[in-house]
Coordinates of C-alpha atoms and ligand atoms in Angstrom, one line a residue:
X1 CA -31.7 -9.9 -15.6
X2 CA -32.4 -13.1 -13.7
X3 CA -35.9 -13.3 -12.4
X4 CA -36.3 -9.5 -12.6
X5 CA -38.2 -7.3 -14.9
X6 CA -37.6 -3.7 -15.6
X7 CA -41.0 -2.1 -15.8
X8 CA -41.8 0.9 -18.0
X9 CA -41.0 4.2 -16.3
X10 CA -44.5 5.6 -16.2
X11 CA -46.3 5.5 -12.9
X12 CA -49.6 7.3 -12.7
X13 CA -50.1 8.8 -9.2
X14 CA -53.2 7.3 -7.4
X15 CA -56.2 9.4 -6.3
X16 CA -55.4 12.4 -4.2
X17 CA -55.3 11.2 -0.6
X18 CA -53.9 13.0 2.5
X19 CA -51.9 10.0 3.7
X20 CA -50.7 8.5 0.4
X21 CA -46.9 8.9 0.4
X22 CA -46.6 9.2 -3.4
X23 CA -49.4 11.8 -3.5
X24 CA -47.9 13.7 -0.6
X25 CA -44.6 14.0 -2.3
X26 CA -46.1 14.8 -5.7
X27 CA -48.3 17.6 -4.4
X28 CA -45.2 19.3 -3.0
X29 CA -43.3 18.6 -6.2
X30 CA -46.0 20.0 -8.4
X31 CA -46.3 23.2 -6.4
X32 CA -42.5 23.7 -6.5
X33 CA -42.3 22.9 -10.2
X34 CA -45.1 25.5 -10.9
X35 CA -43.3 28.2 -8.9
X36 CA -40.1 27.4 -10.7
X37 CA -41.9 27.6 -14.0
X38 CA -40.3 24.3 -14.8
X39 CA -40.1 23.5 -18.5
X40 CA -42.9 21.0 -19.4
X41 CA -40.3 18.5 -20.8
X42 CA -38.2 18.5 -17.6
X43 CA -41.4 18.3 -15.6
X44 CA -42.3 15.0 -17.3
X45 CA -38.8 13.6 -16.8
X46 CA -38.7 14.5 -13.1
X47 CA -42.2 13.3 -12.4
X48 CA -41.4 9.8 -13.5
X49 CA -39.0 7.2 -12.0
X50 CA -36.0 6.2 -14.2
X51 CA -36.2 2.5 -13.5
X52 CA -38.5 0.3 -11.5
X53 CA -37.4 -3.3 -10.9
X54 CA -39.7 -6.0 -9.7
X55 CA -38.0 -9.2 -8.8
X56 CA -39.1 -12.6 -7.4
X57 CA -36.9 -13.7 -4.6
X58 CA -37.1 -17.5 -4.0
X59 CA -35.9 -18.6 -0.6
X60 CA -35.5 -22.2 0.8
X61 CA -37.1 -21.8 4.3
X62 CA -35.7 -23.6 7.3
X63 CA -38.4 -26.3 6.9
X64 CA -37.1 -27.1 3.4
X65 CA -40.1 -25.5 1.6
X66 CA -39.6 -22.8 -1.0
X67 CA -41.2 -19.4 -0.5
X68 CA -41.1 -16.7 -3.2
X69 CA -41.0 -13.1 -2.0
X70 CA -41.7 -10.0 -4.1
X71 CA -38.9 -7.5 -4.1
X72 CA -38.5 -4.0 -5.6
X73 CA -35.8 -1.5 -6.3
X74 CA -36.6 1.9 -7.8
X75 CA -34.0 4.2 -9.2
X76 CA -35.9 7.5 -9.3
X77 CA -33.2 9.7 -10.8
X78 CA -29.5 9.3 -11.3
X79 CA -28.6 12.5 -13.1
X80 CA -26.5 13.8 -10.3
X81 CA -24.7 10.6 -9.4
X82 CA -25.2 7.0 -8.2
X83 CA -28.6 6.2 -6.8
X84 CA -28.8 6.2 -3.0
X85 CA -31.5 4.9 -0.8
X86 CA -32.5 2.3 1.8
X87 CA -33.9 -1.1 1.6
X88 CA -36.9 -2.1 3.8
X89 CA -38.2 -5.5 4.7
X90 CA -41.9 -5.1 5.6
X91 CA -45.3 -6.6 4.8
X92 CA -46.5 -3.1 3.9
X93 CA -44.0 -2.5 1.1
X94 CA -45.7 -1.5 -2.3
X95 CA -44.2 -0.3 -5.5
X96 CA -45.9 3.0 -5.1
X97 CA -44.5 3.6 -1.7
X98 CA -41.0 2.5 -2.8
X99 CA -41.2 4.9 -5.7
X100 CA -42.3 7.8 -3.5
X101 CA -39.4 7.2 -1.1
X102 CA -37.0 7.0 -4.0
X103 CA -38.2 10.4 -5.3
X104 CA -37.8 11.7 -1.7
X105 CA -34.2 10.5 -1.7
X106 CA -33.6 12.4 -5.0
X107 CA -34.7 15.7 -3.5
X108 CA -33.0 15.0 -0.1
X109 CA -29.6 14.4 -1.7
X110 CA -30.0 17.5 -3.9
X111 CA -30.9 19.7 -0.9
X112 CA -27.7 18.9 0.9
X113 CA -25.9 18.9 -2.4
X114 CA -24.3 15.5 -2.1
X115 CA -23.5 13.9 -5.5
X116 CA -26.1 11.2 -5.4
X117 CA -29.4 10.4 -7.1
X118 CA -32.3 8.8 -5.3
X119 CA -33.4 5.2 -4.9
X120 CA -35.3 2.9 -2.6
X121 CA -35.8 -0.8 -2.3
X122 CA -38.0 -3.2 -0.4
X123 CA -39.1 -6.8 -0.1
X124 CA -42.6 -7.8 1.0
X125 CA -41.9 -10.1 4.0
X126 CA -42.3 -10.3 7.8
X127 CA -38.8 -10.3 9.2
X128 CA -40.1 -10.9 12.7
X129 CA -41.4 -14.3 11.6
X130 CA -38.2 -15.3 9.8
X131 CA -35.0 -16.9 11.2
X132 CA -31.6 -15.2 10.8
X133 CA -30.6 -17.8 8.2
X134 CA -33.9 -17.3 6.2
X135 CA -33.3 -13.5 6.3
X136 CA -29.7 -14.0 5.2
X137 CA -30.8 -16.2 2.2
X138 CA -33.5 -13.6 1.3
X139 CA -31.0 -10.8 1.5
X140 CA -28.4 -12.6 -0.6
X141 CA -30.8 -13.7 -3.3
X142 CA -32.4 -10.2 -3.5
X143 CA -28.9 -8.7 -3.9
X144 CA -27.9 -11.3 -6.6
X145 CA -31.1 -10.4 -8.6
X146 CA -30.1 -6.7 -8.5
X147 CA -26.4 -7.3 -9.5
X148 CA -26.7 -5.3 -12.7
X149 CA -27.9 -2.1 -11.0
X150 CA -26.0 -2.2 -7.7
X151 CA -22.5 -0.8 -7.5
X152 CA -20.5 2.1 -6.0
X153 CA -20.9 4.0 -9.3
X154 CA -24.5 3.1 -9.9
X155 CA -26.7 2.3 -6.9
X156 CA -25.7 2.3 -3.2
X157 CA -28.3 0.9 -0.7
X158 CA -28.5 1.6 3.0
X159 CA -30.6 0.4 5.9
X160 CA -34.2 1.3 6.3
X161 CA -37.2 -0.1 8.1
X162 CA -36.3 -3.6 9.5
X163 CA -32.9 -3.7 7.9
X164 CA -29.6 -3.0 9.7
X165 CA -25.9 -3.2 9.6
X166 CA -26.1 -7.0 9.7
X167 CA -28.1 -6.9 6.5
X168 CA -25.8 -4.4 4.9
X169 CA -22.8 -6.7 5.6
X170 CA -24.6 -9.6 3.8
X171 CA -25.3 -7.3 0.8
X172 CA -21.7 -6.2 0.7
X173 CA -20.4 -9.8 0.9
X174 CA -22.8 -11.1 -1.8
X175 CA -21.9 -8.3 -4.2
X176 CA -18.2 -8.8 -3.4
X177 CA -18.3 -12.5 -4.0
X178 CA -19.7 -12.0 -7.5
X179 CA -17.1 -9.3 -8.2
X180 CA -14.4 -11.5 -6.9
X181 CA -12.9 -8.8 -4.7
X182 CA -14.1 -6.8 -1.7
X183 CA -16.3 -3.8 -2.6
X184 CA -17.3 -2.1 0.6
X185 CA -18.5 1.1 -1.2
X186 CA -21.6 -0.8 -2.5
X187 CA -23.6 -0.1 0.6
X188 CA -23.5 2.3 3.5
X189 CA -24.6 1.9 7.1
X190 CA -22.2 -1.0 7.4
X191 CA -20.5 -2.1 10.7
X192 CA -17.5 0.2 11.4
X193 CA -15.2 -2.9 11.1
X194 CA -16.3 -3.4 7.5
X195 CA -15.8 0.2 6.5
X196 CA -18.8 1.9 8.2
X197 CA -18.3 5.6 9.2
X198 CA -17.8 6.8 12.7
X199 CA -20.6 9.2 13.5
X200 CA -23.2 7.5 11.2
X201 CA -25.4 6.3 14.1
X202 CA -25.8 9.8 15.5
X203 CA -25.8 11.6 12.1
X204 CA -29.5 12.1 11.6
X205 CA -30.2 13.3 15.1
X206 CA -27.2 15.6 14.9
X207 CA -28.5 17.1 11.7
X208 CA -31.9 17.7 13.4
X209 CA -30.1 19.5 16.3
X210 CA -28.0 21.6 13.9
X211 CA -31.2 22.7 11.9
X212 CA -33.0 23.5 15.1
X213 CA -30.1 25.7 16.3
X214 CA -30.0 27.5 12.9
X215 CA -33.8 28.1 13.0
X216 CA -33.6 29.5 16.5
X217 CA -30.8 31.8 15.5
X218 CA -32.8 33.0 12.4
X219 CA -35.9 33.6 14.5
X220 CA -34.0 35.4 17.2
X221 CA -34.9 32.8 19.9
X222 CA -32.4 31.8 22.6
X223 CA -31.1 28.3 23.2
X224 CA -31.3 28.3 26.9
X225 CA -34.8 27.7 28.3
X226 CA -36.3 26.9 24.9
X227 CA -38.8 24.0 25.4
X228 CA -38.7 21.0 23.1
X229 CA -41.0 18.0 22.7
X230 CA -39.7 14.9 20.8
X231 CA -42.0 12.2 19.4
X232 CA -40.1 8.9 19.0
X233 CA -37.2 7.8 21.2
X234 CA -35.3 5.6 18.7
X235 CA -32.2 6.4 16.7
X236 CA -33.3 9.8 15.5
X237 CA -35.4 11.1 18.4
X238 CA -33.2 10.0 21.3
X239 CA -30.0 11.4 19.7
X240 CA -31.8 14.7 18.7
X241 CA -33.1 15.0 22.3
X242 CA -29.7 14.3 23.9
X243 CA -27.9 16.8 21.6
X244 CA -30.5 19.5 22.0
X245 CA -30.3 19.1 25.8
X246 CA -26.5 19.4 25.5
X247 CA -27.0 22.7 23.7
X248 CA -29.0 24.1 26.6
X249 CA -32.5 23.5 25.4
X250 CA -35.0 22.0 27.9
X251 CA -36.6 18.7 26.6
X252 CA -40.0 18.7 28.4
X253 CA -41.5 15.7 26.6
X254 CA -40.4 12.5 24.9
X255 CA -42.4 9.5 23.7
X256 CA -42.2 6.1 22.0
X257 CA -44.8 3.6 20.8
X258 CA -45.8 3.0 24.4
X259 CA -46.7 6.6 25.0
X260 CA -45.1 9.8 26.3
X261 CA -43.6 11.5 29.4
X262 CA -44.0 15.2 30.2
X263 CA -42.0 17.2 32.7
X264 CA -42.2 21.0 32.5
X265 CA -38.9 21.2 34.4
X266 CA -37.1 19.1 31.8
X267 CA -36.4 15.4 31.3
X268 CA -32.8 14.2 32.0
X269 CA -32.2 12.4 28.6
X270 CA -29.3 10.2 29.7
X271 CA -31.5 8.9 32.6
X272 CA -34.4 8.2 30.1
X273 CA -31.9 6.4 27.8
X274 CA -30.7 4.3 30.7
X275 CA -34.3 3.4 31.5
X276 CA -35.0 2.4 27.9
X277 CA -31.8 0.3 27.8
X278 CA -33.0 -1.7 30.8
X279 CA -36.8 -1.7 30.1
X280 CA -36.9 -1.6 26.3
X281 CA -39.6 1.1 26.3
X282 CA -40.4 4.4 28.1
X283 CA -43.5 2.8 29.7
X284 CA -43.2 3.2 33.4
X285 CA -40.4 5.8 33.3
X286 CA -40.8 7.8 36.5
X287 CA -39.2 11.1 35.2
X288 CA -42.5 12.9 34.5
X289 CA -46.3 12.6 34.0
X290 CA -47.7 10.1 31.4
X291 CA -49.1 11.7 28.3
X292 CA -50.3 10.2 25.0
X293 CA -48.5 10.7 21.7
X294 CA -51.3 12.9 20.5
X295 CA -51.0 15.1 23.6
X296 CA -47.3 15.5 23.0
X297 CA -47.8 17.0 19.6
X298 CA -50.1 19.7 21.0
X299 CA -48.0 20.7 24.0
X300 CA -47.2 24.3 24.8
X301 CA -43.5 24.1 23.5
X302 CA -41.2 26.2 21.3
X303 CA -39.8 23.3 19.3
X304 CA -41.6 20.1 18.2
X305 CA -39.5 17.2 16.7
X306 CA -41.7 14.5 15.2
X307 CA -39.1 11.6 14.9
X308 CA -41.3 8.5 14.8
X309 CA -43.8 8.0 12.0
X310 CA -45.3 9.5 8.9
X311 CA -48.6 11.4 8.8
X312 CA -48.9 12.3 12.5
X313 CA -49.6 16.0 11.8
X314 CA -52.7 16.2 9.7
X315 CA -55.5 18.6 8.9
X316 CA -57.2 17.4 12.1
X317 CA -54.6 18.3 14.7
X318 CA -52.6 20.9 12.8
X319 CA -54.8 23.8 14.1
X320 CA -53.9 22.9 17.7
X321 CA -50.2 22.8 17.3
X322 CA -48.6 25.4 19.5
X323 CA -44.9 25.0 18.7
X324 CA -43.1 27.9 16.9
X325 CA -40.7 25.5 15.1
X326 CA -41.3 21.9 13.8
X327 CA -38.1 20.0 12.9
X328 CA -39.1 16.9 10.9
X329 CA -36.8 14.1 12.1
X330 CA -39.2 11.5 10.6
X331 CA -39.9 11.1 6.9
X332 CA -43.3 12.6 6.0
X333 CA -44.7 13.4 9.5
X334 CA -46.8 16.3 8.1
X335 CA -49.5 15.9 5.4
X336 CA -49.8 18.4 2.6
X337 CA -53.2 19.8 3.9
X338 CA -51.5 20.3 7.3
X339 CA -48.7 22.4 5.7
X340 CA -51.2 25.1 4.8
X341 CA -52.7 25.3 8.3
X342 CA -49.2 25.4 9.9
X343 CA -48.1 28.2 7.5
X344 CA -51.2 30.3 8.3
X345 CA -50.5 29.9 12.0
X346 CA -46.9 31.1 11.5
X347 CA -45.2 27.8 12.4
X348 CA -41.7 27.5 11.0
X349 CA -41.4 24.0 9.6
X350 CA -37.9 22.6 8.8
X351 CA -38.9 20.0 6.2
X352 CA -37.8 16.3 6.4
X353 CA -35.7 16.5 3.2
X354 CA -33.6 19.1 5.1
X355 CA -34.0 18.3 8.8
X356 CA -33.2 14.5 8.6
X357 CA -30.6 14.7 5.8
X358 CA -27.7 14.3 8.2
X359 CA -28.0 10.5 7.8
X360 CA -27.6 10.5 4.0
X361 CA -24.8 13.1 4.4
X362 CA -22.7 10.8 6.6
X363 CA -23.6 7.9 4.3
X364 CA -22.0 9.9 1.6
X365 CA -19.0 10.3 3.8
X366 CA -18.9 6.6 4.3
X367 CA -18.9 6.0 0.6
X368 CA -16.1 8.6 0.1
X369 CA -14.0 7.0 2.9
X370 CA -14.5 3.5 1.3
X371 CA -13.4 4.8 -2.1
X372 CA -10.4 6.7 -0.6
X373 CA -9.5 3.8 1.6
X374 CA -8.7 6.4 4.2
X375 CA -10.9 6.8 7.3
X376 CA -11.7 10.0 9.2
X377 CA -12.0 10.6 12.9
X378 CA -15.4 11.1 14.4
X379 CA -14.5 14.8 15.0
X380 CA -13.8 15.2 11.3
X381 CA -17.1 13.5 10.3
X382 CA -19.1 15.7 12.7
X383 CA -17.3 18.9 11.6
X384 CA -18.0 18.2 7.9
X385 CA -21.6 17.2 8.7
X386 CA -22.0 20.5 10.4
X387 CA -20.6 22.5 7.4
X388 CA -23.0 20.7 5.0
X389 CA -26.1 21.0 7.2
X390 CA -25.6 24.7 7.9
X391 CA -24.9 25.4 4.3
X392 CA -28.0 23.5 3.2
X393 CA -30.1 25.3 5.8
X394 CA -28.8 28.7 4.6
X395 CA -29.5 27.8 1.0
X396 CA -33.1 26.8 1.7
X397 CA -33.6 29.8 4.0
X398 CA -32.3 32.2 1.3
X399 CA -34.5 30.5 -1.3
X400 CA -37.5 30.9 0.9
X401 CA -36.9 34.6 1.3
X402 CA -36.1 35.2 -2.3
X403 CA -39.3 33.4 -3.5
X404 CA -41.4 34.3 -0.5
X405 CA -42.4 30.7 0.2
X406 CA -42.1 28.5 3.3
X407 CA -39.1 26.3 4.0
X408 CA -40.7 23.1 2.6
X409 CA -41.6 24.7 -0.7
X410 CA -38.1 26.3 -0.8
X411 CA -36.4 23.0 -0.2
X412 CA -38.4 21.3 -3.0
X413 CA -37.7 24.3 -5.3
X414 CA -34.0 24.3 -4.6
X415 CA -33.6 20.6 -5.0
X416 CA -35.7 20.4 -8.2
X417 CA -33.8 23.3 -9.6
X418 CA -30.5 21.5 -8.9
X419 CA -31.6 18.3 -10.5
X420 CA -33.2 20.2 -13.5
X421 CA -30.0 22.2 -14.0
X422 CA -28.0 18.9 -14.4
X423 CA -30.6 17.6 -16.9
X424 CA -30.4 20.8 -19.0
X425 CA -26.6 20.5 -19.1
X426 CA -26.6 16.8 -19.9
X427 CA -29.5 17.0 -22.5
X428 CA -31.7 14.1 -23.5
X429 CA -29.7 11.3 -25.0
X430 CA -31.3 10.5 -28.3
Ligands
NAD501 P1 -36.3 3.7 15.3 O1 -36.9 2.4 15.0 O2 -34.9 3.7 15.9 O3 -37.2 4.6 16.3 C1 -38.5 4.8 16.1 C2 -39.1 5.3 17.4 O4 -40.5 5.7 17.2 C3 -39.2 4.3 18.6 O5 -38.9 5.0 19.8 C4 -40.6 3.8 18.5 O6 -41.0 3.3 19.8 C5 -41.3 5.0 18.1 N1 -42.7 4.8 17.6 C6 -43.1 3.7 16.9 N2 -44.4 3.8 16.7 C7 -44.8 4.9 17.3 C8 -46.1 5.5 17.5 N3 -47.2 4.9 17.0 N4 -46.1 6.6 18.2 C9 -45.0 7.2 18.7 N5 -43.8 6.7 18.6 C10 -43.7 5.5 17.9 O7 -36.3 4.6 13.9 P2 -35.4 5.8 13.5 O8 -34.3 5.4 12.8 O9 -35.2 6.7 14.7 O10 -36.4 6.5 12.5 C11 -37.5 7.4 12.9 C12 -38.0 8.2 11.7 O11 -36.9 8.9 11.1 C13 -38.5 7.3 10.5 O12 -39.5 8.1 9.9 C14 -37.3 7.2 9.6 O13 -37.7 7.0 8.2 C15 -36.7 8.6 9.7 N6 -35.3 8.7 9.3 C16 -34.4 8.0 10.0 C17 -33.1 8.1 9.6 C18 -32.0 7.4 10.3 O14 -30.8 7.6 10.0 N7 -32.2 6.5 11.2 C19 -32.7 9.0 8.5 C20 -33.7 9.7 7.9 C21 -35.0 9.6 8.4

C-alpha cells in the first residue's frame, strides 16, 4: 500500500483515566463482557482492532511548499459487514482516539442491528488554516492512500469533526476516478444531488427524540409539560430540541459554545434557530435568562440532552444532576465514574450508542439506496428510522430488565453479544 503501513493489531490501553476515550469505552466493554461471561478467546478478538492504518499524506500547499500530514484509518471489526465510520480533520487526532471511536462505531451499528462493522479515520491538520484547494488535495491524497480498504463492500466513511458533504463528494470522486466508474456507495453523508439520503441531516436529532419518547412511555411520564434542557445547538441539539418541542415537551434551556439561555416557560425553538441563523451563536438571544453550560446540566428538568461535547458529566457534577432522563446526543458525554453516580441516583441514561444511532441508521439507508439505485421519499426514510430506533430501544430495555443492569451496560452487552455471535458462527480462519 503506497505510503501506508498496516500496524499490528494489538493496542494496549493507556493508564486508567476518566476522560480518555479509549479507556472510557474499554471500561464499559470489560464490564459488559464480564456480565456476558464472554469466552476468553472472543474477548481477545473483540478487544483489539482488526486493522490500523497509518499513512503519510503529502500535500503541495498553495505557496508551492510540500507539507506531510499524518492520517489514520482504523477498521475495528468487520465481522457483521463493511466497516462504517466518520473521518475527522483535527489537530487533536490520535491513533488511540481513532481506535476508540472505531470500536464505538462497531457497538453502535450492532445496537441498531444495521449490517455494518465499525471504523473511524482522521488526519492531523488544522482545516481552519487551510484553503479549500489545500483541503481538497489533502482529502484526495488521503483517499488514494486508502484505496485498498475503502469500498462499498469493505469500508464506507462518513463526515465527522471538521468534515462535511463537500469532503465526502471529493472522496467519492477520487475513489470513482480510480475505479473508472461512479461509485456513490463508497461514502455516506453526501450531498443529496450525489446520492445523499433525504432525512440524513435530521436523523441523529430525530433518533434522540424517538428515544426520549420511548423512555417517557416506559417510565410512565407524560409528553406535555415535560421539561427539557439541551446542551449544544448544532445539528444534533437543535434538531432534537425542535422535534421534542413539536411532540409537546417544553424546552426550557438550550446552549452553544457561547453559553446558554433559560426560560422556565419554554423557549420557542424556531425563534432561537432564526436568531442563530442571523447571529451565528446564541449569545445575546433575548428569549430567556443567560446561564452557563455548567448551570444548564444541573437544572431542575425532567430530560437532559447533552448534544455538544464528550466528558461533560463527570464524577464532579454527576451528584448534582436533577434530570430523571439523560439522552446522550453527543458521543461520550458521560464518564465511566459518573455512570455509577447517576445509577445510584436513579437517573435513566439512554446511552450514546443507542440515543445518537439515528445518524448511522440513515447512513445505512443512504448506502442501501445507492446500491439499489432507487431513492426513497423523506417520509419513507423517517418511518423506517422510527421502526429501527424503537426496535433498538426495546431490545436494549428488555436486555436491561433481563440482566438487571442499566441501559448503557445493556446496550454494550447486546451489541457485544451480537458481534460475538457472528464470530462464533464464522469461526477463526486458520
Ligand atoms: P455541531 O458542530 O453541529 O454542533 C455542536 C454544538 O455544540 C454547537 O452548537 C456548538 O456551539 C456547541 N458547543 C461547542 N463547544 C461547546 C461547549 N464547550 N459547550 C457547549 N456547547 C458547545 O455538531 P453535531 O453534529 O451536532 O454533533 C454534536 C455531538 O453529537 C458530537 O459529540 C458528535 O460526535 C455527536 N454526534 C453527531 C452525529 C451527527 O449526525 N451529526 C451523530 C452521532 C453523534
